[in-house]
Amino acid sequence: MSSFSIYLLTFALLLQTIYGASPLFYFCSSSGNFTANDPYESNLRKLLGNLYYQTPPQGFGFGSVGRYPYKTYGLALCRGDVEAADCRTCVNDASTKIRERCPYNKGGIIWYDNCLLKYINTDFLGKIDNQNKFYMWNLRNVSKPTTFNQKTRELLSLLAKDASATPKLYAAGELELEKSKKLYGLVQCTRDLSTSDCFKCLDGIIGELPRCCDGKEGGRVVGGSCNFRYEIYPFVTA
Ligand SMILES: *[C@@H]1O[C@H](CO)[C@@H](O)[C@H](O)[C@H]1NC(C)=O
Ligand SMILES: *[C@@H]1O[C@H](CO)[C@@H](O)[C@H](O)[C@H]1NC(C)=O
């Protein structure tokens, strides 16, 4: 698994509304393969079933199933503003799609707008994932990049402080730009992290703003433990 960059195209968003949610991105892990009828597969199926039931009520679920060497660990996280029913749909889509894309890999991770799902054969819970990450950005440039970049960093840093001071490890908010224009932001961590690791994770990806989204109207750094998104239009359900 490694870092990657992809574009956020208006076209992709259009397709998404027509055909239903499609994944933003996924990685299959190189931590090993299993074969058909391997005990790992039944453990994984059980784990994904548990995550499907556990995640929607609170927006987060995690756990492990089985015994070494067939033990599997996983988590699912829905975006902080997503309702239980949409969360359930997203976790279900994510499980199906990642098994389709990574049929014999012991690990995989997949992201949607509404959720993240991850599993692997090693205990990753409670640790910051620095490996799985991708960038998205709007192709459009802002007219005053220096000011805009500052404002973006300011908003996301404020949100990172807020998020890591709440049990939900999630925060969304906005900032006045100029003349009735606003900047909208969201940050979130997986809830297996401590509040201090959540802050550390967010602080790290906010530091990647210049590489990801310098002077862009919108952008995201999306990782396995934390992510942020900012746009010049509202995208969070109040
Ligand atoms: C796992 O399977 C893929 C193809 O599906 C193969 O390229 C890879 O070498 C395999 N890895 C191991 C560790 O066997
Ligand atoms: C944005 O700026 C970059 C770098 O200056 C340029 O290459 C790109 O074409 C611009 N994009 C648009 C949509 O104007």
Coordinates of C-alpha atoms and ligand atoms in Angstrom, one line a residue:
M1 CA 0.0 0.0 0.0
S2 CA 1.3 3.5 -0.7
S3 CA 0.4 7.1 -1.4
F4 CA -1.4 8.1 -4.5
S5 CA -2.9 11.2 -6.0
I6 CA -6.1 11.5 -8.0
Y7 CA -8.2 14.3 -9.4
L8 CA -11.6 15.3 -8.2
L9 CA -13.5 15.9 -11.4
T10 CA -17.0 17.4 -11.6
F11 CA -17.6 14.6 -14.1
A12 CA -16.9 11.9 -11.5
L13 CA -19.4 13.6 -9.2
L14 CA -22.0 13.6 -11.9
L15 CA -21.6 9.9 -12.6
Q16 CA -21.9 9.3 -8.9
T17 CA -25.3 10.9 -8.6
I18 CA -26.5 9.0 -11.6
Y19 CA -25.2 5.5 -10.8
G20 CA -25.0 5.6 -7.0
A21 CA -22.0 5.8 -4.8
S22 CA -18.7 4.6 -6.2
P23 CA -15.5 4.3 -4.2
L24 CA -13.1 7.3 -4.1
F25 CA -10.2 5.0 -3.9
Y26 CA -8.9 1.6 -2.6
F27 CA -5.7 -0.3 -1.9
C28 CA -5.3 -4.1 -1.7
S29 CA -2.6 -4.9 0.9
S30 CA 0.5 -6.9 0.1
S31 CA 0.5 -8.5 3.6
G32 CA -0.3 -11.9 2.1
N33 CA -3.0 -13.9 0.2
F34 CA -5.4 -16.5 1.3
T35 CA -6.9 -19.3 -0.8
A36 CA -10.5 -20.3 -1.2
N37 CA -11.9 -22.1 1.9
D38 CA -9.0 -20.8 4.0
P39 CA -10.2 -20.2 7.6
Y40 CA -9.1 -16.6 7.0
E41 CA -11.9 -16.1 4.6
S42 CA -14.6 -17.2 7.0
N43 CA -13.1 -15.0 9.7
L44 CA -13.1 -12.1 7.3
R45 CA -16.7 -12.7 6.3
K46 CA -17.7 -12.7 10.0
L47 CA -15.7 -9.5 10.7
L48 CA -17.4 -7.7 7.8
G49 CA -20.8 -8.9 9.1
N50 CA -19.9 -7.6 12.6
L51 CA -18.9 -4.2 11.2
Y52 CA -22.1 -4.0 9.2
Y53 CA -24.2 -4.3 12.4
Q54 CA -21.8 -2.4 14.7
T55 CA -21.0 0.7 12.7
P56 CA -24.3 2.5 11.7
P57 CA -25.7 3.3 15.2
Q58 CA -22.5 5.2 16.3
G59 CA -20.8 5.8 13.0
F60 CA -17.8 3.7 14.0
G61 CA -17.1 0.0 14.5
F62 CA -14.0 -2.1 15.0
G63 CA -12.9 -5.5 16.1
S64 CA -11.1 -8.7 15.3
V65 CA -12.2 -12.3 14.5
G66 CA -10.4 -15.6 14.8
R67 CA -7.0 -16.8 16.1
Y68 CA -3.5 -16.4 14.8
P69 CA -2.5 -17.1 12.0
Y70 CA -6.1 -16.7 10.7
K71 CA -7.0 -13.6 12.7
T72 CA -8.3 -10.6 11.0
Y73 CA -8.7 -7.0 12.3
G74 CA -10.9 -4.3 10.9
L75 CA -12.8 -1.1 11.3
A76 CA -15.4 1.0 9.6
L77 CA -16.1 4.7 10.0
C78 CA -18.8 6.8 8.6
R79 CA -18.5 10.5 8.0
G80 CA -19.6 12.4 11.1
D81 CA -22.7 13.9 9.5
V82 CA -24.0 10.7 7.9
E83 CA -27.2 9.2 9.1
A84 CA -27.3 5.5 10.3
A85 CA -29.3 4.4 7.2
D86 CA -26.8 5.9 4.7
C87 CA -23.9 4.7 6.9
R88 CA -25.3 1.1 6.7
T89 CA -25.6 1.4 2.9
C90 CA -22.1 2.7 2.6
V91 CA -20.5 0.0 4.8
N92 CA -22.4 -2.7 2.9
D93 CA -21.2 -1.3 -0.5
A94 CA -17.7 -1.0 0.8
S95 CA -17.5 -4.6 2.0
T96 CA -18.8 -5.9 -1.3
K97 CA -16.6 -3.8 -3.4
I98 CA -13.4 -4.3 -1.6
R99 CA -13.9 -8.1 -1.6
E100 CA -14.5 -7.9 -5.3
R101 CA -11.4 -5.8 -5.9
C102 CA -9.1 -7.6 -3.5
P103 CA -10.5 -11.1 -3.5
Y104 CA -7.6 -13.0 -2.1
N105 CA -5.6 -10.3 -0.2
K106 CA -5.6 -10.6 3.5
G107 CA -5.9 -6.8 3.8
G108 CA -7.7 -4.0 2.0
I109 CA -8.9 -0.5 2.5
I110 CA -11.6 1.4 0.6
W111 CA -12.9 5.0 0.9
Y112 CA -16.2 6.5 -0.1
D113 CA -17.6 10.0 0.4
N114 CA -19.7 8.5 3.3
C115 CA -17.4 5.9 4.8
L116 CA -14.1 4.1 5.2
L117 CA -13.6 0.3 5.6
K118 CA -10.3 -1.4 6.4
Y119 CA -9.2 -4.9 7.4
I120 CA -5.9 -6.7 7.6
N121 CA -4.2 -9.7 9.3
T122 CA -2.2 -7.6 11.7
D123 CA -3.3 -5.5 14.7
F124 CA -3.4 -2.0 13.4
L125 CA -6.0 -0.7 15.8
G126 CA -5.0 2.3 17.9
K127 CA -2.1 3.2 15.7
I128 CA -1.8 6.0 13.2
D129 CA -1.9 4.7 9.6
N130 CA 0.8 6.6 7.7
Q131 CA 0.8 4.3 4.7
N132 CA -2.6 4.4 3.1
K133 CA -3.3 7.9 1.8
F134 CA -4.4 9.7 -1.3
Y135 CA -5.1 13.3 -2.4
M136 CA -8.0 14.8 -4.2
W137 CA -8.3 18.3 -5.5
N138 CA -10.5 20.6 -7.5
L139 CA -8.9 21.5 -10.8
R140 CA -10.0 25.2 -10.5
N141 CA -7.5 27.7 -9.1
V142 CA -8.4 30.5 -6.7
S143 CA -7.6 34.0 -7.6
K144 CA -5.6 34.9 -4.5
P145 CA -3.7 31.7 -3.5
T146 CA -1.6 33.1 -0.7
T147 CA -4.5 34.4 1.3
F148 CA -6.7 31.5 0.4
N149 CA -4.0 28.9 1.5
Q150 CA -3.7 30.7 4.8
K151 CA -7.4 30.7 5.4
T152 CA -7.6 27.0 4.5
R153 CA -4.9 26.1 7.0
E154 CA -6.5 28.3 9.7
L155 CA -9.9 26.7 9.3
L156 CA -8.5 23.1 9.2
S157 CA -6.2 23.7 12.2
L158 CA -9.2 25.0 14.3
L159 CA -11.2 22.0 13.3
A160 CA -8.4 19.7 14.2
K161 CA -8.3 21.1 17.7
D162 CA -12.1 20.8 18.0
A163 CA -12.2 17.2 16.6
S164 CA -9.5 16.0 18.9
A165 CA -11.4 17.4 21.9
T166 CA -14.6 15.4 21.3
P167 CA -15.2 11.7 21.6
K168 CA -16.5 11.6 18.1
L169 CA -13.1 12.8 16.7
Y170 CA -15.0 14.8 14.1
A171 CA -15.5 18.5 13.4
A172 CA -17.0 20.5 10.6
G173 CA -17.2 24.3 10.2
E174 CA -16.8 27.3 8.1
L175 CA -14.8 30.5 7.8
E176 CA -15.6 33.9 6.2
L177 CA -13.5 34.6 3.1
E178 CA -14.4 37.8 1.5
K179 CA -17.7 39.4 0.4
S180 CA -20.2 36.8 1.6
K181 CA -17.9 34.0 0.3
K182 CA -17.2 31.2 2.7
L183 CA -14.8 28.3 3.1
Y184 CA -16.2 25.0 4.4
G185 CA -14.2 22.3 6.1
L186 CA -14.4 18.9 7.7
V187 CA -11.9 16.8 9.6
Q188 CA -12.3 13.3 11.1
C189 CA -10.3 10.5 12.7
T190 CA -11.0 6.9 13.2
R191 CA -12.1 6.4 16.8
D192 CA -9.6 3.7 17.7
L193 CA -7.1 6.6 18.0
S194 CA -6.5 8.5 21.2
T195 CA -7.4 12.2 21.1
S196 CA -3.7 13.1 21.1
D197 CA -3.0 10.7 18.2
C198 CA -6.0 12.1 16.4
F199 CA -4.5 15.6 16.7
K200 CA -1.1 14.3 15.6
C201 CA -2.7 12.6 12.5
L202 CA -4.6 15.7 11.5
D203 CA -1.7 18.0 12.1
G204 CA 0.4 15.7 9.8
I205 CA -2.1 15.8 6.9
I206 CA -2.8 19.5 7.2
G207 CA 1.0 19.9 6.7
E208 CA 0.5 18.3 3.3
L209 CA -1.8 21.1 2.1
P210 CA 0.9 22.6 -0.1
R211 CA 1.6 19.3 -1.8
C212 CA -2.1 18.4 -2.2
C213 CA -4.1 21.4 -2.9
D214 CA -2.0 24.6 -3.2
G215 CA -4.4 27.4 -4.4
K216 CA -7.1 24.9 -5.3
E217 CA -10.8 25.7 -4.7
G218 CA -11.3 22.4 -2.9
G219 CA -9.2 19.5 -1.7
R220 CA -8.8 16.5 0.5
V221 CA -6.1 14.5 2.1
V222 CA -7.6 11.1 2.9
G223 CA -5.8 8.5 5.0
G224 CA -6.5 5.3 6.9
S225 CA -6.7 7.1 10.3
C226 CA -7.7 10.7 9.5
N227 CA -8.8 12.9 6.7
F228 CA -9.8 16.5 5.9
R229 CA -11.8 18.1 3.2
Y230 CA -12.4 21.8 2.3
E231 CA -14.6 23.4 -0.4
I232 CA -15.9 26.8 -1.3
Y233 CA -19.5 25.4 -1.1
P234 CA -21.3 23.6 1.8
F235 CA -21.0 19.8 1.6
V236 CA -21.8 18.7 5.1
T237 CA -25.4 17.9 6.2
A238 CA -26.2 20.2 9.1
Ligands
LIG1 C1 -1.0 -12.6 -4.1 O1 -1.7 -12.7 -5.3 C2 -1.3 -11.8 -6.3 C3 -2.2 -11.9 -7.5 O2 -3.5 -12.0 -7.1 C4 0.2 -12.0 -6.6 O3 0.6 -11.1 -7.6 C5 1.0 -11.9 -5.4 O4 2.3 -12.2 -5.7 C6 0.5 -12.8 -4.3 N1 1.2 -12.6 -3.1 C7 1.7 -13.5 -2.3 C8 2.4 -13.1 -1.0 O5 1.5 -14.7 -2.5
LIG2 C1 -4.3 26.2 -12.4 O1 -2.9 26.6 -12.2 C2 -2.0 25.6 -12.7 C3 -0.6 26.1 -12.3 O2 -0.4 27.5 -12.5 C4 -2.2 25.5 -14.2 O3 -1.3 24.6 -14.8 C5 -3.6 25.0 -14.5 O4 -3.9 24.9 -15.8 C6 -4.6 25.9 -13.8 N1 -5.9 25.3 -13.9 C7 -7.0 25.9 -14.4 C8 -8.3 25.1 -14.4 O5 -7.0 27.0 -14.8

